[in-house]
XYZ file of C-alpha atoms in Angstrom:
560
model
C 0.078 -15.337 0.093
C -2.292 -13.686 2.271
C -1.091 -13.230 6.111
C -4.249 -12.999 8.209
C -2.649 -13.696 11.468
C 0.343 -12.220 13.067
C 3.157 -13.973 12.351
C 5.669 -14.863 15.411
C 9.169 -12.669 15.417
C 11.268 -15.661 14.526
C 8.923 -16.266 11.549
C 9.229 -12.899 10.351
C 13.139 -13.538 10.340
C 13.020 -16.463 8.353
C 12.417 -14.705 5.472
C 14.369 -12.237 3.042
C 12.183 -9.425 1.530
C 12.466 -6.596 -1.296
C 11.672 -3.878 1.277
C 11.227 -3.252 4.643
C 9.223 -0.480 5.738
C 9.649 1.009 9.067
C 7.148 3.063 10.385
C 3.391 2.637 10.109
C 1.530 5.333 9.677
C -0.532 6.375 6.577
C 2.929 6.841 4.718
C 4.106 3.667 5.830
C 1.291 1.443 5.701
C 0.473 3.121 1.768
C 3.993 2.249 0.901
C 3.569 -1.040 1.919
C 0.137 -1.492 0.079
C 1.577 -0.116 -3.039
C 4.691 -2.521 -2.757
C 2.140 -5.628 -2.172
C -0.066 -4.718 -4.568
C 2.871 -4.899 -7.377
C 3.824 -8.347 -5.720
C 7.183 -6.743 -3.820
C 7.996 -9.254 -0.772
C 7.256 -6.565 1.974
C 7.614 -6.150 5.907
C 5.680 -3.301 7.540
C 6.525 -2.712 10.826
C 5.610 -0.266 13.453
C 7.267 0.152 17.429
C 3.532 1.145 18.434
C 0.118 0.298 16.915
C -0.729 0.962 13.072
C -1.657 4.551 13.055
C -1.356 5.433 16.490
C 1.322 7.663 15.970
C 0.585 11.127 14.056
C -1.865 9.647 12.222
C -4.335 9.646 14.717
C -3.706 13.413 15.998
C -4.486 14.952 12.907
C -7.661 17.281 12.315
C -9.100 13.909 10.421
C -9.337 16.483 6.723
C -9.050 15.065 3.502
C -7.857 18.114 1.962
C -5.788 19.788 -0.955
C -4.279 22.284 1.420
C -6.083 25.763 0.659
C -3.458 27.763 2.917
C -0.514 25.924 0.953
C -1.316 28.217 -2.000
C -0.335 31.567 -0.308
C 3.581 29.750 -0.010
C 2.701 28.616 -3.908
C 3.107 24.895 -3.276
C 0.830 24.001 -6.213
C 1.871 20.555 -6.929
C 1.078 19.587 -3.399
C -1.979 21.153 -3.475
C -2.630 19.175 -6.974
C -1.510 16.326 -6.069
C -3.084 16.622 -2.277
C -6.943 17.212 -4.449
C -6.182 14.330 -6.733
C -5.395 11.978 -4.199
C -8.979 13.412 -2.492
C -10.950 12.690 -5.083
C -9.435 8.835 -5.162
C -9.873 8.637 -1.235
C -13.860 9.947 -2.082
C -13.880 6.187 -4.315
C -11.510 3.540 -2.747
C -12.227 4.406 0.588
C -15.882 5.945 0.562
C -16.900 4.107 3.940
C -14.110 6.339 5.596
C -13.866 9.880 3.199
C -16.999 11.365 2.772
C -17.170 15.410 1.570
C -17.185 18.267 3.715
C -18.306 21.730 3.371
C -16.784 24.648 4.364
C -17.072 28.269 5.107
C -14.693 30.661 5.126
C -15.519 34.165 6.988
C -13.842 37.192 5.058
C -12.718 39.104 7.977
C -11.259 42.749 8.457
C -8.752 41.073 10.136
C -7.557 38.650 8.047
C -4.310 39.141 6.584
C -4.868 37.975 3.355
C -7.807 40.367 1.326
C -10.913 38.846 -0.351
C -10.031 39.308 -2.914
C -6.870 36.924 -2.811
C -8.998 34.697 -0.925
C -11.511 34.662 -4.228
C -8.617 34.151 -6.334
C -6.827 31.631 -4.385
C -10.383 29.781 -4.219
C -10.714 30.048 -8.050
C -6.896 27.985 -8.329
C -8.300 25.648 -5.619
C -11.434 24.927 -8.004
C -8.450 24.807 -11.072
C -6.221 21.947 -9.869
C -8.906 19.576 -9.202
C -10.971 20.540 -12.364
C -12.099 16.956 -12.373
C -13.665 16.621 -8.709
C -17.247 15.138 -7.706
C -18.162 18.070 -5.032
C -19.303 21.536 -6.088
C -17.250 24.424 -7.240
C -16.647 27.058 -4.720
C -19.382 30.011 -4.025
C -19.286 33.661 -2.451
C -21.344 34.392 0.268
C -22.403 37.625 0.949
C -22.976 38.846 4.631
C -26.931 37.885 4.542
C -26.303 34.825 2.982
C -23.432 34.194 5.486
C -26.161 35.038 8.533
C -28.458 32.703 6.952
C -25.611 29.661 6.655
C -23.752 30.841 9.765
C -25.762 32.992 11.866
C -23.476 32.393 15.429
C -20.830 33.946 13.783
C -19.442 37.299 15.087
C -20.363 39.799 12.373
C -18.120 42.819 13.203
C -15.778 43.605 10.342
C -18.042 40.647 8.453
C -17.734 41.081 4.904
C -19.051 37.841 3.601
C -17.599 34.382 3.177
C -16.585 31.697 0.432
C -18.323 28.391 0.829
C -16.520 24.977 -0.672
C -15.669 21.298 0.402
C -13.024 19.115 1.352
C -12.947 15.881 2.708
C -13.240 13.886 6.071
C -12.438 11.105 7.559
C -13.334 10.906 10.881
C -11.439 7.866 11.738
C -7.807 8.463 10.402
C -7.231 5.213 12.247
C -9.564 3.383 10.346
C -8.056 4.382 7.161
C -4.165 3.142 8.275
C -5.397 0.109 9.420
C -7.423 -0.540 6.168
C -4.706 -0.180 4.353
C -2.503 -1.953 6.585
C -5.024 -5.317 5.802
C -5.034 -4.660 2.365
C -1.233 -5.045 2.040
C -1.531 -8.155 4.109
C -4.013 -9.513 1.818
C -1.719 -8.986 -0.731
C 1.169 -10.385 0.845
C 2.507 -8.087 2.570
C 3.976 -9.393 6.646
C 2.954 -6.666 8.662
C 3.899 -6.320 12.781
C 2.613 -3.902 15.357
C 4.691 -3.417 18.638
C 7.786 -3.977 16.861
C 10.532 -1.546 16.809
C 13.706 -0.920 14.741
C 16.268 -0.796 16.954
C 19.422 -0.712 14.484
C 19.582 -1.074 10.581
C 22.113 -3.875 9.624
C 24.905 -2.976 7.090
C 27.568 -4.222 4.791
C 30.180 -1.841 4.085
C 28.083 1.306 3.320
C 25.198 -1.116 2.622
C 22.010 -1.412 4.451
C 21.478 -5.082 4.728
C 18.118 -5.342 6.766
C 16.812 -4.292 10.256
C 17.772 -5.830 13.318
C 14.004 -5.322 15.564
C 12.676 -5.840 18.509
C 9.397 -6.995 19.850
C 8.417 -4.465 22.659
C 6.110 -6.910 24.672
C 8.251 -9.857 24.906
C 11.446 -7.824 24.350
C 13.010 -10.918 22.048
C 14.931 -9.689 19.003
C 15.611 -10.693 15.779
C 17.046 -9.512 12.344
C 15.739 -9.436 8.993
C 17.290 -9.174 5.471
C 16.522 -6.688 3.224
C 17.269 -5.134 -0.185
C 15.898 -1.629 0.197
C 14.938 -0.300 3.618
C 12.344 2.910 4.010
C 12.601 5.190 6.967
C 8.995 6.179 7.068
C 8.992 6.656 11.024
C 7.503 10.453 10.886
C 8.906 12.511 13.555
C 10.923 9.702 14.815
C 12.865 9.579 11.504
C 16.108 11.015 12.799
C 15.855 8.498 16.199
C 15.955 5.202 13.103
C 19.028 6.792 11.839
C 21.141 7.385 15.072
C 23.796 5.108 15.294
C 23.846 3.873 11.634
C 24.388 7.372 10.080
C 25.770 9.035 13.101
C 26.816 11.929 10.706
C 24.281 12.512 8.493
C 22.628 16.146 9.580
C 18.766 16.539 11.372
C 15.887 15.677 8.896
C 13.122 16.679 11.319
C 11.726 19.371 12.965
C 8.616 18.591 13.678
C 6.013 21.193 14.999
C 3.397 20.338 17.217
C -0.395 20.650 16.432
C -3.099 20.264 19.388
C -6.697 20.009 18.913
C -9.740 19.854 21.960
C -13.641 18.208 21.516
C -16.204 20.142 22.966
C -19.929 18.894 22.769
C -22.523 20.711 21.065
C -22.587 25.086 21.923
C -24.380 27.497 21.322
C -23.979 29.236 17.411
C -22.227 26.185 16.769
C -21.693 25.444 12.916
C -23.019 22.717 10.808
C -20.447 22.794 8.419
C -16.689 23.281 8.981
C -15.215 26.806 9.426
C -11.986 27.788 8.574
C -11.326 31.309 10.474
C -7.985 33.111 10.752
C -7.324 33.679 14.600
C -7.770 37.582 15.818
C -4.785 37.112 18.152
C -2.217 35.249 15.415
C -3.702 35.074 12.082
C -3.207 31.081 12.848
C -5.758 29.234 10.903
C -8.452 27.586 13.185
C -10.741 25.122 12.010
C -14.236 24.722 13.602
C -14.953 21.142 12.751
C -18.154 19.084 13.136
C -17.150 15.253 14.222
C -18.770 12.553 15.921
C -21.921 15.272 17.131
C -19.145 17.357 18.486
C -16.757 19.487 17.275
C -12.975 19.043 17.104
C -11.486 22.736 17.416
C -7.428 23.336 16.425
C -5.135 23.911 15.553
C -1.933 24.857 17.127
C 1.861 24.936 15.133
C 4.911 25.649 17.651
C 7.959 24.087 17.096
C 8.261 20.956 19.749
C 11.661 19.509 21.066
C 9.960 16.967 23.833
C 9.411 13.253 24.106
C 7.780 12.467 20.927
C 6.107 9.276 22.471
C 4.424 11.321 25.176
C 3.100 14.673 23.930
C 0.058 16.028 25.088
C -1.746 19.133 24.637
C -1.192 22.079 27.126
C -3.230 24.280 29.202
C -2.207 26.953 27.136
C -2.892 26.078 24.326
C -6.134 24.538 24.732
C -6.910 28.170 26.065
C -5.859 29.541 23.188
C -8.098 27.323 20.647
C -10.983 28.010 23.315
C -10.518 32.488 23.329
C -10.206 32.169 19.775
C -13.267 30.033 19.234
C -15.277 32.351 21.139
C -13.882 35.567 19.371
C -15.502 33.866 16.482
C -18.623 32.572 17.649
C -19.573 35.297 20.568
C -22.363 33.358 21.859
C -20.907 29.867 22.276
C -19.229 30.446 25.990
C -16.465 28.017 25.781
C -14.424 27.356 28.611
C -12.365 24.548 30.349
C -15.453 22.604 31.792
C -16.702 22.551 27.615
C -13.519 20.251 26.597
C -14.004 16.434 26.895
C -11.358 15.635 25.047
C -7.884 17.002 24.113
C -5.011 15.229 21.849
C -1.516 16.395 20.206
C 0.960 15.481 17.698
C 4.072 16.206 15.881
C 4.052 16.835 12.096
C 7.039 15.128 10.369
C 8.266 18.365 8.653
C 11.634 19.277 7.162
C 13.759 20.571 9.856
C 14.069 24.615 9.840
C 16.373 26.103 12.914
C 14.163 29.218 13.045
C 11.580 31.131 11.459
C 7.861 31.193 10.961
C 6.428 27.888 11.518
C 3.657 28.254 8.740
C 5.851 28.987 6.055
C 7.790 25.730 6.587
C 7.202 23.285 3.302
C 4.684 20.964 3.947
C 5.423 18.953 1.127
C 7.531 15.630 1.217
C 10.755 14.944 0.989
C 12.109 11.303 -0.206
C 15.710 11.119 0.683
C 18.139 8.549 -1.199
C 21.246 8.286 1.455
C 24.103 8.409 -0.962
C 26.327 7.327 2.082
C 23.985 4.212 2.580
C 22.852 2.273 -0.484
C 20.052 0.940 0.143
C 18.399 3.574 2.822
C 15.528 5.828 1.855
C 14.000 8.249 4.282
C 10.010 10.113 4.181
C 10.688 13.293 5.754
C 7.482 15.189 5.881
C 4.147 13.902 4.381
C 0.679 14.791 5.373
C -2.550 12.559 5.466
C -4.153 13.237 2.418
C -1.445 12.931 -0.338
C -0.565 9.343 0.956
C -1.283 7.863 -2.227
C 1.040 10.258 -3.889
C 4.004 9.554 -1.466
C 3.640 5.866 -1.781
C 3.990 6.284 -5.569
C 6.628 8.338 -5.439
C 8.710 6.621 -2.494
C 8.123 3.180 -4.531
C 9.896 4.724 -7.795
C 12.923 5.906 -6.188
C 13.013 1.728 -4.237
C 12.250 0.214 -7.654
C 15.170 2.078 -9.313
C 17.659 1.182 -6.329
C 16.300 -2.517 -6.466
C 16.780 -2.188 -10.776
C 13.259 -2.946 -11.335
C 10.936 -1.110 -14.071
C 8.923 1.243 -12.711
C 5.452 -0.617 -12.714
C 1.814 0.794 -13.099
C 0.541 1.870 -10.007
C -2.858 0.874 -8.594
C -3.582 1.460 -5.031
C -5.592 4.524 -6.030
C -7.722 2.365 -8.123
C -7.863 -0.385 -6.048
C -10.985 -0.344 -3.331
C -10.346 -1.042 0.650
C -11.842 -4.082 2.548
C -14.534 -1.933 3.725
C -15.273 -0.139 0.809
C -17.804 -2.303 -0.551
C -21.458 -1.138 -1.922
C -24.249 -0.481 0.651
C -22.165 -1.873 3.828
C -25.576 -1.288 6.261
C -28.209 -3.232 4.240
C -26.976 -6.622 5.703
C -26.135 -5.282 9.020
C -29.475 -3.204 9.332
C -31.376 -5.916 8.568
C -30.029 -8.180 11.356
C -30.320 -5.243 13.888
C -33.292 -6.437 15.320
C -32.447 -10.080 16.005
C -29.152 -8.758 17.489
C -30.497 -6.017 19.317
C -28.182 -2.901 18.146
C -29.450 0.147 18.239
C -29.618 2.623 15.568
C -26.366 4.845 17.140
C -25.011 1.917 17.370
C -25.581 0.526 13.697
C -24.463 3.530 12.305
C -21.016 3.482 14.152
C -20.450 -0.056 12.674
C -21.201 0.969 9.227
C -19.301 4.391 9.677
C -15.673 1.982 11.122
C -15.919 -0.945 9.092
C -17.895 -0.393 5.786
C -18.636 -3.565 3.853
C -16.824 -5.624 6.366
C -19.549 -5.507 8.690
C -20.494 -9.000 6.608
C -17.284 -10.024 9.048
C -18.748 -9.236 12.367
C -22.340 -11.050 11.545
C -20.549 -14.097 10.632
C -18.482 -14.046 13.506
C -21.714 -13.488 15.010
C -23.386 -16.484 13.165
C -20.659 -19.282 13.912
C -20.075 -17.731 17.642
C -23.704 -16.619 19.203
C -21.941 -15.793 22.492
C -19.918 -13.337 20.452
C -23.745 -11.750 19.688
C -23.645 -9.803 22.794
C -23.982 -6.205 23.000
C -21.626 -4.345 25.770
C -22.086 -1.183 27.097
C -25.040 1.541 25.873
C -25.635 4.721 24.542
C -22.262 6.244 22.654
C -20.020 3.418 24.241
C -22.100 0.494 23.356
C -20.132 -2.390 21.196
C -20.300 -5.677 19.870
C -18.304 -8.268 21.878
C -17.753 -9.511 18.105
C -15.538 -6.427 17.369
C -12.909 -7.335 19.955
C -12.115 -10.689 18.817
C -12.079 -9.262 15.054
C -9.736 -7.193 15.964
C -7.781 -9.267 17.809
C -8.024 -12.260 14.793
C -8.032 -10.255 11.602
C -6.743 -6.657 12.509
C -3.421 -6.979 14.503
C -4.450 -5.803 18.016
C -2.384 -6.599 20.187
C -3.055 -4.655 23.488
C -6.525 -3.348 24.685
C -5.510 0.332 24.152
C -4.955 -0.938 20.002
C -8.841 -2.657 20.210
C -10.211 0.829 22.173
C -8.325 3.785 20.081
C -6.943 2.009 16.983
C -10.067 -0.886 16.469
C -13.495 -0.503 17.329
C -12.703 3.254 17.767
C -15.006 3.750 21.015
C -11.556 5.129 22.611
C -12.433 8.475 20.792
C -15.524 8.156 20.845
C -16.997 11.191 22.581
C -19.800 10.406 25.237
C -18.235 6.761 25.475
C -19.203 5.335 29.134
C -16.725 4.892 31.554
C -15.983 1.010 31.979
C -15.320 -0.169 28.072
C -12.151 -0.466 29.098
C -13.022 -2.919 31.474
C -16.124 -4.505 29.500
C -13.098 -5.122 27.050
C -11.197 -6.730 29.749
C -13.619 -8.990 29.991
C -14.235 -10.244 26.761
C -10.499 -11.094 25.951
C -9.810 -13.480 29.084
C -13.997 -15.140 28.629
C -13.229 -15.357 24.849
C -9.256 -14.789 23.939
C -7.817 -16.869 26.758
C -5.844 -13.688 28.458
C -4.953 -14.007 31.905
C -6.282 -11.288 34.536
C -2.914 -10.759 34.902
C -2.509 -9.294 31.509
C -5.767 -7.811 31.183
C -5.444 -5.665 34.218
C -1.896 -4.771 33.229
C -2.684 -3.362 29.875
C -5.659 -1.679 32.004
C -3.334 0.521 33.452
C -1.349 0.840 30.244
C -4.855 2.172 28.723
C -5.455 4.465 31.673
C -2.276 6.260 31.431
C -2.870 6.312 27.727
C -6.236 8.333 28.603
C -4.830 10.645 31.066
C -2.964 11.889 27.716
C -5.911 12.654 26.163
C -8.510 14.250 29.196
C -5.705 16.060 31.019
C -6.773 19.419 30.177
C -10.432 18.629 30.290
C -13.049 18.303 33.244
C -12.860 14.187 33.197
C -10.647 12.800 36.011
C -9.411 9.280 35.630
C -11.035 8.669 38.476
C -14.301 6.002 36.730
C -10.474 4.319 34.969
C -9.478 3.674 38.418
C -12.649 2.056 39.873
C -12.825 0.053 36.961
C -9.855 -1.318 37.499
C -10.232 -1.648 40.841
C -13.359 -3.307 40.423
C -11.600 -5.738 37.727
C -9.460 -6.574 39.727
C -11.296 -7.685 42.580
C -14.200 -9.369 41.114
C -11.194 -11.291 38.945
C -9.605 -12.544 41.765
C-alpha cells in the first residue's frame, strides 16, 4: 500500500511493523527505502523534518572521500565511489558530476607525489565510473584553468570529479516518498521519546508528536537507532549503561556571492594556517566555502556557525585566492552541523574513522544503532544495516535494489513538459530551471496541480525567490510538510536559496490559509518559528532579520 498522506498518530499505532526506524536523515530515510522496497512493514520517523538535521549542513559532495585514503580507509572510499556512480543514475535530477582541482602546494603536508599516487588509487576503486580519469596540471595549465589562484610555492595541480548535489534535502526527501510509495508509514515532527521493552527486549517505540504533543506507542520487531548525533540521547534511559557512541565534530560552511578569481570548478586546497582541507565550491551562482572539524559538546538542535570560524574559512580563502577580498560583509549565508562520528575522548579530529559503525546491542535484542555514516555511501549503509535486521528478524538476506531502482524525480528529460508550458504560465527561465533542478520528472506533478487548480497557476515572488503557489500545496499534499520552515528549507528549497527576496516567508503564509485552510493564528506562529530558524543561518553575515520582522508585522496586520 502506498501512503500518500500523513497518517494521524493514533493510526500509526494501530499497526505492528518489522522495523521501526528512528531518525530521518539520508541513513534513515535509505534504510527505510531499502526495507519497503523488499516489502518489510516499515515506520520512518523523524523528531524534526526529513533531512533537516545533518543532512542539510553538509558541503552537498557526492564523493568517495579522497582525504580518507591518507588514514587507508579503502573500503569506504570503494564503497563511497560505487555508491557515486549509482547516485549519477537513480538520482540524476539531484547528482550531477563535479570537477575538481587540486593546487600542489609547498605547503601542503602531503608531497605530489603522494597526492599523484593517492589520485591514481582514487581512479582504481571506481575503475568502472562514467566521469574522466584524473589529470596533472602543470603550473601554466593550472594559470590557464585557475588563474585567481595564489601562485607562490605553485607547483601544479591534479584535476578530477566528484559529485554534487546541491539539494541534500531534495535527495532525503526523495527517498523518503519512495519508501512511502512502497509502503513504507513515514512521520515528520515525531520524536522517540522512550523505546518499549520486554525483559531485555525492545518491543517498539513509545513517540510523541511535537506539535500536538499527544503520544502513542508502536510495536516493533527490530528497532534502528539511526538518529545521527542524537544517537546516544534515543538510548538514555533504556540502556542507561551502555558507554557514549558519539562524538560528533562540528563542520561550518559560509555562501559568499560571486568574487573576484573566483573558480569555476571546485577547489580542494589544504589551509596555510592548519593543513585543514577547504573546499572552494561553486553552488547555486555562489560559492559555499568550508569546512571546519572541532569537536562540539553544545545543543545539537541549535548549532550555528561562529564568528570565528567563519573568519577562519574567509583568511584562508583569501590566502588562496589573493585577489578575491573576502570579508564579513561577502557572507550571505552561514550554516553548521554535527557529523555522527564514533566517539574519540581526544586526539586529532581528522584522523577519527569516518566510516560506519552498525551496532547489534547484545544487552537489547532487538536494538541496532548507525553510529557514523556520511552522505554519499547511504546506499551502502542501508544495505548493510538491513542484513544485520534481516538476520535478527530470521529472514534470508534478500537482493537488494534501491541502487537500481530510480527516484520519483528521476525520470527522462524532466524540463521538456515544463518548458513548454512556461509561457502560458509565465515562469521565467531562472525560475524553470530551479523547478527542473528540485523536482526532476515530477514537475508533470506541479502542471497538473496547475491544470485541475488554475488559482494554484500563480507565480509568487521574482527574481531568485520567485515560486509557484503550486509547490506549497505539493508539498504540503504529497511531501510531508508540515510547518512553513519544512515547505521553505526542506520543500521548494527557496529557504537556501541565495538572493531569495525577503517576504517568501510571508508570500507562503499566504498561500496556506487562501488555499490550505490554516488559521492566521498558525501561520504567523510558525512565522516566527521560521524567523528564528533564519537567524541560525545569517547570524554571522551582513543580513539582519530585520525584512523577517516587517513581514511579519505586516502579516499580521493586514490578517487581522
Amino acid at each position: 500500500m502506498s501512503n500518500t498522506t500523513r497518517l494521524d498518530l493514533d493510526e500509526v499505532a494501530a499497526h505492528e511493523y518489522d522495523l521501526v526506524v528512528i531518525g530521518a536523515g539520508i541513513n534513515g530515510a535509505a534504510i527505510a527505502r531499502e526495507a519497503a522496497l523488499q516489502g518489510t512493514r516499515t515506520l520512518l520517523i523523524d523528531k524534526g523534518d526529513f533531512g533537516g538535521g545533518t543532512s542539510s549542513w553538509s558541503s552537498r559532495l557526492m564523493h568517495g572521500g579522497l582525504r580518507y585514503l591518507e588514514f587507508m580507509e579503502f573500503a569506504l572510499v570503494h564503497e563511497s565511489l560505487r555508491d557515486r556512480e549509482a547516485l549519477f543514475d537513480i538520482a540524476s535530477h539531484l547528482v550531477k558530476p563535479l570537477p575538481f582541482v587540486v593546487p600542489l602546494y609547498g605547503h601542503n603536508h602531503k608531497p605530489g607525489w603522494m597526492m599523484r599516487v593517492g589520485m591514481a588509487m582514487y581512479d582504481a576503486l571506481s575503475w568502472n565510473k562514467s566521469v574522466p580519469r584524473h589529470r596533472r596540471l602543470n603550473k601554466k595549465a593550472m594559470a590557464v584553468e585557475l588563474g585567481g589562484l595564489d601562485t607562490s610555492s605553485l607547483a601544479g595541480g591534479l584535476h578530477y570529479y566528484d559529485g554534487q548535489v546541491e539539494f541534500a534535502e531534495r535527495l532525503v526527501v526523495e527517498n523518503v516518498l519512495d519508501a512511502a510509495r512502497h509502503g513504507a508509514t513515514v512521520r515528520n515532527h515525531t520524536q522517540a521519546i522512550a523505546l518499549t521493552t520486554q525483559g531485555s527486549t525492545v518491543t517498539g517505540v513509545e513517540l510523541l508528536d511535537v506539535t500536538t504533543g499527544r503520544s502513542a506507542t508502536v510495536r516493533a520487531t527490530v528497532v534502528v537507532n539511526a538518529a545521527g548525533p542524537w544517537v546516544d540521547d534515543v538510548l538514555v534511559g533504556s540502556a542507561p549503561s551502555m558507554p557514549r557512541l558519539i562524538g560528533g565534530t562540528k563542520g561550518t560552511h559560509a555562501v559568499v556571492g560571486p568574487f573576484p578569481g573566483a573558480p569555476t570548478c571546485a577547489v580542494y586546497y589544504e589551509a596555510r594556517s592548519d593543513n585543514r582541507a577547504v573546499l572552494v565550491i561553486p553552488w547555486r551562482g555562489h560559492f559555499l566555502i568550508g569546512t571546519t572539524d572541532d569537536r562540539f559538546d553544545g545543543d545539537l538542535d541549535t548549532v550555528a556557525a561562529t564568528q570565528d570560524e567563519i573568519d577562519y574559512i574567509l583568511a584562508e580563502t583569501n590566502e588562496l585566492i589573493p585577489g578575491a577580498g573576502l570579508t564579513r560583509e561577502s557572507v550571505v549565508m552561514t550554516y553548521a552541523g554535527v557529523r555522527p562520528l564514533p566517539f574519540q575522548a581526544d586526539g586529532d579530529t581528522r584522523a577519527i574513522s569516518r566510516s560506519h559503525d552498525i551496532v547489534d546491542h547484545d544487552e537489547l535484542e532487538g536494538l541496532i544503532s548507525v553510529v557514523g555514516g556520511k552522505l554519499t555511501p547511504h546506499l551502502s549503509l542501508a544495505e548493510e544495516t538491513l542484513t544485520m535486521v534481516y538476520r535478527k528478524m530470521k529472514r534470508p538476506k534478500p537482493t537488494f535494489c534501491a541502487r537500481s531502482t530510480p527516484l520519483p524525480g528521476a525520470g527522462p528529460d524532466p524540463a521538456r513538459g515544463l518548458r513548454a508550458a512556461a509561457d502560458d504560465l509565465g515562469l521565467s527561465e531562472h525560475l524553470v530551471d530551479r523547478l527542473v533542478a528540485v523536482y526532476g520528472s515530477r514537475v508533470d506533478e506541479l502542471l497538473e496541480l496547475t491544470r485541475t487548480e488554475p488559482t494554484l497557476a500563480e507565480v509568487v515572488g521574482h527574481g531568485r525567490g520567485a515560486f509557484l503557489a503550486a509547490e506549497v500545496m505539493l508539498a504540503i499534499r504529497e511531501e510531508y510538510a508540515v510547518t512553513l520552515a519544512d515547505i521553505l528549507h526542506r520543500r521548494i528549497m527557496i529557504g537556501i536559496e541565495p538572493g531569495a527576496q525577503d517576504g517568501a516567508a510571508e508570500a507562503v503564509g499566504r498561500i496556506l490559509e487562501q488555499h490550505a485552510g490554516w488559521s492566521t493564528d498558525h501561520v504567523a506562529r510558525d512565522l516566527r518559528e521560521n524567523q528564528e530558524y533564519v537567524k541560525r543561518l545569517t547570524s554571522c553575515t551582513r543580513h539582519t532579520v530585520a525584512s523577517e520582522l516587517e513581514a511579519q508585522a505586516s502579516y499580521s496586520t493586514t490578517s487581522s
